[in-house]
Coordinates of C-alpha atoms in Angstrom, one line a residue:
Chain A
X75 CA 86.8 77.8 44.5
X76 CA 84.0 77.6 47.1
X77 CA 84.2 79.9 50.0
X78 CA 84.7 78.3 53.4
X79 CA 81.5 77.3 55.0
X80 CA 82.4 78.6 58.5
X81 CA 82.9 82.4 58.9
X82 CA 86.5 83.5 58.8
X83 CA 87.4 84.2 62.4
X84 CA 90.5 86.0 63.7
X85 CA 92.0 86.2 67.1
X86 CA 91.5 90.0 67.1
X87 CA 87.8 89.5 66.2
X88 CA 87.4 87.1 69.1
X89 CA 89.2 89.4 71.6
X90 CA 87.1 92.4 70.4
X91 CA 83.9 90.4 70.9
X92 CA 85.0 89.3 74.4
X93 CA 85.8 92.9 75.3
X94 CA 82.4 94.0 74.1
X95 CA 80.8 91.4 76.4
X96 CA 82.9 92.5 79.3
X97 CA 82.0 96.2 78.7
X98 CA 78.4 95.2 78.8
X99 CA 78.2 92.6 81.5
X100 CA 81.4 92.7 83.4
X101 CA 82.5 89.3 82.3
X102 CA 82.3 86.7 79.5
X103 CA 81.9 83.0 79.2
X104 CA 83.2 80.9 76.3
X105 CA 79.7 79.7 75.3
X106 CA 78.4 83.2 75.5
X107 CA 81.3 84.4 73.3
X108 CA 80.7 81.6 70.8
X109 CA 77.1 82.6 70.6
X110 CA 77.9 86.3 70.2
X111 CA 80.2 85.4 67.3
X112 CA 77.8 82.7 65.9
X113 CA 80.4 80.1 65.9
X114 CA 81.0 76.9 67.9
X115 CA 83.1 77.0 71.1
X116 CA 85.6 74.7 69.4
X117 CA 86.3 77.4 66.8
X118 CA 87.3 79.7 69.6
X119 CA 89.5 77.0 71.2
X120 CA 91.0 76.5 67.8
X121 CA 92.3 80.2 67.9
X122 CA 92.9 80.2 71.7
X123 CA 94.0 76.8 72.9
X124 CA 94.8 78.5 76.2
X125 CA 91.2 79.3 76.7
X126 CA 89.7 82.2 78.7
X127 CA 93.0 83.4 80.1
X128 CA 94.6 83.7 76.7
X129 CA 91.6 85.6 75.4
X130 CA 92.1 88.1 78.3
X131 CA 95.7 88.5 77.3
X132 CA 94.6 89.1 73.7
X133 CA 92.3 91.9 75.0
X134 CA 95.3 93.4 76.8
X135 CA 97.1 93.2 73.4
X136 CA 94.3 95.0 71.7
X137 CA 94.4 97.9 74.2
X138 CA 98.2 98.1 74.0
X139 CA 98.1 98.2 70.2
X140 CA 95.6 101.1 70.4
X141 CA 98.2 103.6 71.6
X142 CA 100.3 102.4 74.5
X143 CA 103.9 103.4 73.7
X144 CA 106.8 101.1 73.6
X145 CA 109.6 103.3 72.3
X146 CA 111.1 106.2 74.3
X147 CA 112.6 107.7 71.1
X148 CA 114.4 110.8 72.1
X149 CA 112.3 111.6 75.2
X150 CA 113.9 111.8 78.6
X151 CA 112.6 109.3 81.2
X152 CA 110.1 111.7 82.7
X153 CA 108.5 112.7 79.4
X154 CA 108.3 109.1 78.2
X155 CA 106.8 107.9 81.4
X156 CA 104.2 110.7 81.3
X157 CA 103.2 109.9 77.7
X158 CA 103.0 106.2 78.5
X159 CA 101.0 106.8 81.6
X160 CA 98.5 109.0 79.8
X161 CA 98.0 106.6 77.0
X162 CA 97.6 103.6 79.4
X163 CA 95.1 105.4 81.5
X164 CA 93.1 106.5 78.5
X165 CA 92.8 102.9 77.1
X166 CA 91.8 101.4 80.5
X167 CA 89.3 104.2 81.2
X168 CA 87.4 103.1 78.0
X169 CA 87.0 99.6 79.5
X170 CA 86.7 99.9 83.3
X171 CA 85.0 96.5 83.7
X172 CA 87.9 94.8 82.0
X173 CA 90.3 96.2 84.6
X174 CA 90.0 93.5 87.3
X175 CA 90.2 90.8 84.7
X176 CA 93.4 92.4 83.3
X177 CA 95.0 93.0 86.7
X178 CA 93.9 89.5 87.9
X179 CA 96.3 87.5 85.8
X180 CA 100.0 87.6 84.9
X181 CA 100.9 89.9 82.0
X182 CA 102.2 87.8 79.1
X183 CA 101.0 89.9 76.1
X184 CA 104.3 90.8 74.2
X185 CA 103.2 94.3 73.2
X186 CA 102.2 95.2 76.7
X187 CA 105.4 93.7 78.1
X188 CA 107.4 95.8 75.6
X189 CA 105.7 98.9 77.0
X190 CA 106.7 98.0 80.6
X191 CA 110.2 97.0 79.4
X192 CA 110.6 100.5 77.8
X193 CA 109.5 102.1 81.1
X194 CA 111.8 99.9 83.1
X195 CA 114.7 100.8 80.7
X196 CA 114.2 104.5 81.0
X197 CA 113.9 104.2 84.8
X198 CA 117.1 102.2 84.9
X199 CA 118.8 104.8 82.8
X200 CA 117.5 107.5 85.2
X201 CA 119.2 105.7 88.1
X202 CA 116.8 103.1 89.4
X203 CA 118.0 99.6 90.2
X204 CA 116.1 96.3 90.5
X205 CA 113.6 96.2 93.4
X206 CA 113.4 99.9 93.6
X207 CA 112.7 99.9 89.9
X208 CA 109.9 97.4 90.3
X209 CA 108.4 99.5 93.1
X210 CA 108.5 102.6 90.8
X211 CA 106.8 100.7 88.0
X212 CA 104.2 99.3 90.4
X213 CA 103.4 102.7 91.9
X214 CA 102.9 104.2 88.4
X215 CA 100.8 101.2 87.4
X216 CA 98.6 101.4 90.5
X217 CA 98.0 105.1 90.1
X218 CA 97.2 104.8 86.4
X219 CA 94.8 101.9 86.9
X220 CA 93.0 103.7 89.8
X221 CA 92.9 106.9 87.7
X222 CA 91.4 105.1 84.8
X223 CA 88.6 103.8 87.0
X224 CA 88.1 107.3 88.4
X225 CA 88.0 108.7 84.8
X226 CA 85.2 106.3 83.9
X227 CA 83.3 107.0 87.1
X228 CA 80.2 109.2 87.2
X229 CA 81.0 113.0 87.0
X230 CA 80.1 113.5 90.6
X231 CA 82.0 110.7 92.4
X232 CA 80.5 111.5 95.8
X233 CA 77.0 112.5 96.6
X234 CA 76.8 116.1 97.7
X235 CA 76.2 116.7 101.3
X236 CA 73.2 118.8 102.4
X237 CA 75.3 120.0 105.4
X238 CA 76.7 123.5 104.6
X239 CA 79.7 122.8 106.9
X240 CA 80.8 119.7 105.1
X241 CA 84.4 119.9 103.9
X242 CA 83.8 117.3 101.2
X243 CA 80.5 119.1 100.1
X244 CA 82.3 122.4 99.8
X245 CA 85.1 120.9 97.7
X246 CA 82.5 119.1 95.4
X247 CA 80.6 122.4 94.8
X248 CA 83.9 124.3 94.1
X249 CA 85.0 121.6 91.6
X250 CA 81.8 122.1 89.6
X251 CA 83.1 125.5 88.6
X252 CA 86.3 124.1 87.1
X253 CA 86.5 124.3 83.4
X254 CA 88.4 121.0 82.8
X255 CA 87.0 117.7 83.9
X256 CA 88.2 117.3 87.4
X257 CA 89.5 113.8 87.1
X258 CA 91.8 114.8 84.3
X259 CA 93.4 117.5 86.4
X260 CA 93.7 115.2 89.4
X261 CA 95.5 112.7 87.3
X262 CA 98.0 115.3 86.0
X263 CA 98.7 116.6 89.5
X264 CA 99.1 113.1 91.0
X265 CA 101.3 112.1 88.1
X266 CA 103.5 115.1 88.7
X267 CA 103.7 114.4 92.4
X268 CA 104.7 110.7 91.7
X269 CA 107.3 111.7 89.1
X270 CA 108.8 114.3 91.4
X271 CA 109.0 111.7 94.1
X272 CA 110.5 109.1 91.8
X273 CA 112.9 111.7 90.4
X274 CA 114.1 112.4 94.0
X275 CA 114.8 108.7 94.6
X276 CA 116.6 108.4 91.3
X277 CA 118.9 111.4 91.9
X278 CA 119.6 110.1 95.4
X279 CA 120.7 106.8 93.9
X280 CA 122.8 108.5 91.3
X281 CA 124.6 110.7 93.9
X282 CA 125.6 107.7 95.9
X283 CA 128.9 106.4 94.4
X284 CA 128.2 102.8 95.5
X285 CA 124.6 102.8 94.3
X286 CA 125.8 104.3 91.1
X287 CA 127.7 101.2 90.2
X288 CA 126.1 98.5 88.1
X289 CA 123.5 96.5 90.0
X290 CA 125.6 93.4 89.8
X291 CA 128.6 95.0 91.6
X292 CA 127.4 96.0 95.0
X293 CA 125.1 95.8 97.9
X294 CA 121.3 95.9 97.4
X295 CA 119.8 99.2 96.4
X296 CA 117.7 101.2 98.8
X297 CA 114.0 100.5 98.7
X298 CA 112.8 103.7 100.4
X299 CA 112.6 107.2 99.0
X300 CA 114.3 110.1 100.8
X301 CA 112.1 112.8 102.2
X302 CA 110.3 113.8 105.4
X303 CA 110.1 110.9 107.9
X304 CA 106.4 111.4 108.5
X305 CA 105.3 108.1 107.2
X306 CA 105.0 105.4 109.9
Chain B
X783 CA 53.5 81.7 117.9
X784 CA 54.3 80.3 114.4
X785 CA 57.5 81.2 112.8
X786 CA 57.3 83.2 109.6
X787 CA 57.0 81.0 106.6
X788 CA 59.6 83.1 104.6
X789 CA 63.2 83.1 105.8
X790 CA 64.1 86.3 107.7
X791 CA 66.1 88.4 105.3
X792 CA 68.2 91.4 106.2
X793 CA 69.8 94.1 104.0
X794 CA 73.2 93.0 105.2
X795 CA 72.5 89.3 104.2
X796 CA 71.4 90.4 100.8
X797 CA 74.5 92.6 100.3
X798 CA 76.8 89.8 101.6
X799 CA 75.3 87.3 99.1
X800 CA 75.6 89.8 96.2
X801 CA 79.3 90.4 97.1
X802 CA 79.9 86.7 97.2
X803 CA 78.4 86.4 93.6
X804 CA 80.6 89.3 92.5
X805 CA 83.7 87.7 94.0
X806 CA 82.9 84.5 92.1
X807 CA 81.5 85.7 88.8
X808 CA 82.4 89.4 88.5
X809 CA 78.8 90.5 88.6
X810 CA 75.4 89.6 89.9
X811 CA 71.8 89.7 88.6
X812 CA 68.7 90.2 90.8
X813 CA 67.3 86.8 89.7
X814 CA 70.6 85.1 90.4
X815 CA 70.8 86.8 93.8
X816 CA 67.3 85.7 94.7
X817 CA 68.1 82.2 93.7
X818 CA 71.3 82.2 95.8
X819 CA 69.3 83.3 98.8
X820 CA 66.3 81.0 98.1
X821 CA 63.9 83.9 98.1
X822 CA 61.8 85.6 95.4
X823 CA 63.1 88.6 93.6
X824 CA 60.3 90.6 95.2
X825 CA 61.7 89.9 98.7
X826 CA 64.9 91.6 97.5
X827 CA 63.0 94.6 96.1
X828 CA 61.2 94.8 99.4
X829 CA 64.6 95.5 101.2
X830 CA 66.1 97.4 98.2
X831 CA 63.4 99.4 96.4
X832 CA 66.3 101.1 94.7
X833 CA 67.3 97.8 93.0
X834 CA 70.7 96.8 91.9
X835 CA 72.4 100.2 92.4
X836 CA 71.2 100.4 96.0
X837 CA 72.6 96.8 96.6
X838 CA 76.0 98.0 95.3
X839 CA 75.8 100.9 97.8
X840 CA 75.0 98.4 100.6
X841 CA 78.1 96.4 99.6
X842 CA 80.1 99.6 99.9
X843 CA 78.6 100.0 103.3
X844 CA 79.6 96.5 104.3
X845 CA 83.2 97.2 103.3
X846 CA 83.3 100.5 105.1
X847 CA 81.9 99.0 108.3
X848 CA 84.7 96.4 108.2
X849 CA 87.4 98.8 109.2
X850 CA 87.4 102.1 107.2
X851 CA 88.0 104.9 109.6
X852 CA 85.8 107.9 110.0
X853 CA 87.2 109.7 113.0
X854 CA 90.7 111.3 113.0
X855 CA 90.8 111.2 116.8
X856 CA 94.0 112.8 118.0
X857 CA 96.0 111.9 114.8
X858 CA 97.5 114.6 112.6
X859 CA 96.3 114.8 109.0
X860 CA 99.1 112.7 107.6
X861 CA 98.8 109.9 110.1
X862 CA 95.0 109.7 109.8
X863 CA 95.1 109.7 106.0
X864 CA 97.7 106.9 106.1
X865 CA 95.6 104.8 108.4
X866 CA 92.4 105.4 106.3
X867 CA 94.3 104.6 103.1
X868 CA 95.7 101.3 104.4
X869 CA 92.3 100.2 105.7
X870 CA 90.6 101.2 102.5
X871 CA 93.1 99.4 100.3
X872 CA 92.9 96.3 102.4
X873 CA 89.1 96.1 102.1
X874 CA 89.1 96.6 98.4
X875 CA 91.9 94.2 97.8
X876 CA 89.7 91.4 99.3
X877 CA 87.1 92.1 96.6
X878 CA 88.9 93.1 93.4
X879 CA 86.0 92.2 91.1
X880 CA 83.7 94.5 93.1
X881 CA 85.9 97.5 92.4
X882 CA 84.6 98.6 89.0
X883 CA 81.0 98.3 90.2
X884 CA 81.9 100.4 93.2
X885 CA 83.8 103.0 91.2
X886 CA 81.1 103.0 88.5
X887 CA 78.4 104.8 90.5
X888 CA 78.0 107.8 92.8
X889 CA 79.0 107.1 96.4
X890 CA 75.9 107.6 98.6
X891 CA 76.6 105.1 101.4
X892 CA 76.6 107.2 104.6
X893 CA 79.4 105.4 106.4
X894 CA 81.7 105.6 103.3
X895 CA 80.8 109.3 102.9
X896 CA 81.7 109.9 106.6
X897 CA 85.2 108.4 105.9
X898 CA 85.7 110.8 102.9
X899 CA 84.3 113.7 104.9
X900 CA 86.9 113.0 107.7
X901 CA 89.7 112.9 105.1
X902 CA 88.4 116.1 103.6
X903 CA 88.2 117.8 107.0
X904 CA 91.8 116.9 108.0
X905 CA 93.0 118.0 104.6
X906 CA 91.2 121.3 105.0
X907 CA 92.7 121.7 108.4
X908 CA 96.1 121.0 106.8
X909 CA 95.6 123.9 104.5
X910 CA 93.8 122.5 101.4
X911 CA 90.9 124.5 100.0
X912 CA 88.0 123.3 97.8
X913 CA 89.1 122.2 94.3
X914 CA 92.6 121.5 95.4
X915 CA 91.2 119.5 98.3
X916 CA 89.0 117.4 95.9
X917 CA 92.1 116.8 93.7
X918 CA 94.0 115.6 96.8
X919 CA 91.1 113.2 97.7
X920 CA 90.9 111.9 94.2
X921 CA 94.6 111.3 93.9
X922 CA 94.6 109.3 97.1
X923 CA 91.5 107.4 96.0
X924 CA 92.9 106.5 92.6
X925 CA 96.2 105.3 94.1
X926 CA 94.4 103.3 96.8
X927 CA 92.0 101.6 94.3
X928 CA 94.8 100.8 91.9
X929 CA 97.0 99.5 94.7
X930 CA 94.1 97.3 95.9
X931 CA 93.9 95.7 92.5
X932 CA 97.7 95.3 92.4
X933 CA 97.6 93.6 95.9
X934 CA 95.0 91.1 94.7
X935 CA 97.0 90.4 91.5
X936 CA 99.1 87.3 91.0
X937 CA 102.4 87.4 92.9
X938 CA 104.3 87.9 89.7
X939 CA 102.5 90.7 87.9
X940 CA 104.6 90.5 84.7
X941 CA 105.9 87.4 83.0
X942 CA 109.6 87.1 83.4
X943 CA 111.7 87.8 80.3
X944 CA 114.1 85.1 79.0
X945 CA 116.3 88.0 77.8
X946 CA 119.1 88.5 80.3
X947 CA 119.4 92.2 79.3
X948 CA 115.8 93.0 80.1
X949 CA 115.5 95.8 82.7
X950 CA 112.1 94.5 83.7
X951 CA 113.3 90.9 84.0
X952 CA 116.2 91.9 86.2
X953 CA 113.9 93.9 88.5
X954 CA 111.4 91.0 88.7
X955 CA 114.2 88.6 89.7
X956 CA 115.6 91.0 92.3
X957 CA 112.1 91.5 93.8
X958 CA 111.9 87.7 94.4
X959 CA 114.6 88.1 97.1
X960 CA 112.6 90.7 99.0
X961 CA 111.3 89.5 102.3
X962 CA 108.0 91.4 102.4
X963 CA 105.4 91.1 99.7
X964 CA 106.5 93.5 97.0
X965 CA 103.1 95.1 96.5
X966 CA 102.8 96.1 100.2
X967 CA 106.2 97.8 100.0
X968 CA 105.3 99.6 96.7
X969 CA 102.1 100.9 98.3
X970 CA 103.9 102.3 101.3
X971 CA 106.5 104.0 99.2
X972 CA 103.9 105.4 96.8
X973 CA 101.7 106.6 99.7
X974 CA 104.7 108.3 101.2
X975 CA 105.5 110.0 97.9
X976 CA 101.9 111.2 97.5
X977 CA 101.7 112.4 101.1
X978 CA 105.0 114.3 100.8
X979 CA 103.7 115.9 97.6
X980 CA 100.3 116.8 99.2
X981 CA 102.2 118.1 102.3
X982 CA 104.2 120.4 100.1
X983 CA 101.1 121.8 98.4
X984 CA 99.4 122.3 101.8
X985 CA 102.4 124.1 103.3
X986 CA 102.7 126.4 100.2
X987 CA 99.0 127.2 100.7
X988 CA 99.5 128.0 104.4
X989 CA 102.5 130.2 103.7
X990 CA 100.6 132.3 101.3
X991 CA 98.8 135.0 103.4
X992 CA 95.9 135.3 100.9
X993 CA 95.5 131.5 100.5
X994 CA 95.6 131.2 104.2
X995 CA 92.4 133.2 104.6
X996 CA 89.1 131.3 104.8
X997 CA 88.0 129.8 101.5
X998 CA 85.2 132.2 101.1
X999 CA 87.4 135.3 101.4
X1000 CA 89.7 135.2 98.5
X1001 CA 90.8 134.2 95.0
X1002 CA 90.7 130.5 94.0
X1003 CA 93.4 128.3 95.4
X1004 CA 96.2 127.0 93.3
X1005 CA 95.5 123.7 91.6
X1006 CA 99.1 122.6 90.9
X1007 CA 101.8 121.5 93.3
X1008 CA 105.1 123.3 93.6
X1009 CA 108.2 121.4 92.4
X1010 CA 110.3 120.8 89.3
X1011 CA 108.6 122.0 86.2
X1012 CA 109.3 118.8 84.3
X1013 CA 105.6 117.9 83.7
X1014 CA 104.2 119.0 80.3

């Protein structure tokens, strides 16, 4: 039997090639992608009738498949959210230029949604309800995405100051003596602060007998965390 | 006197045009920028001998000049950091595709550095020292950048689930009934959590008589926040 005259092309191959173009140039076009794969644009449309946006979703799927967790297993909410956050940051940090494309459109990739659903479920079990739950997911998401961009940034994020009295300059020089990469440690401290804060909200919700009822039964859940009233 | 035969070109004009190209296409090239401005590439090099990277720094300067604060004035550390964080998020949210270019190179723009220096100074006055201070700035920076990308994302970040038992789907539907834009509220809650956490670290440092001494006098400051030891 003769082999097909056009190269065999898979969705994963197309998404991988698009990601390589984004890594290199910050973006991709369908003609450029077709050229990189030595195929016609119509072969790409054949696999992605939804066009460019559906290719970006397939890239999201590639990253999710590379290690973003979707099953809590026996872990408590905090441990699962920690593991999910670390994996998510790591994947995004490898492809910083893909980040605005990925955050710029609605998440429809099923594997990625399964990860968020797992996070939402453990947060619900921890005490979060509805809008508060969505805020918790968004806060984690924002911190992870920003930390991924920080992790992919040059080692010295800020130019050192020649002024010996500079508070930033002094902090930068001190950080150079740290053994671990500074951004890694910042991420872990920040994640701990956020999980402490979310834990405090969850336990406040659990201790309120009305909020403790199923979401469908009562008044809307609180949207603000407890804590010092310093914020304006 | 005859007018000059080449159009008058300023650094700000060039940076503004480059930002417009990034907003549109996610990136810019020097030939593309020259074409957009109807000048030769050498006119651009005349204003930016440092090339592309120095144009990205000028874009950072444009954004900083549009409202990022550099002077605490009479505000306490927390209020100043809040105001700085909000302004910074707002500027970046207007130009999401510029974010990976801006985070991808060392910050040398003087106005932006002055903003970070002001933040570093108020944090030092609040009790932070050196590495811990740099972690605090990095945590804020990461959260702000991620929140800016979230703010520029489509209104529904995640596709709704048809499964009525989905925790994420239920949270998404509840958020639709919120009066304020959800990402704004998430940012404020997250910022409050982070500032509470940083405040707890700062006050722990202040209460320790050794840590309370000037940075040059003692052992290295702690790099972890107090709080539940749930983090791995």
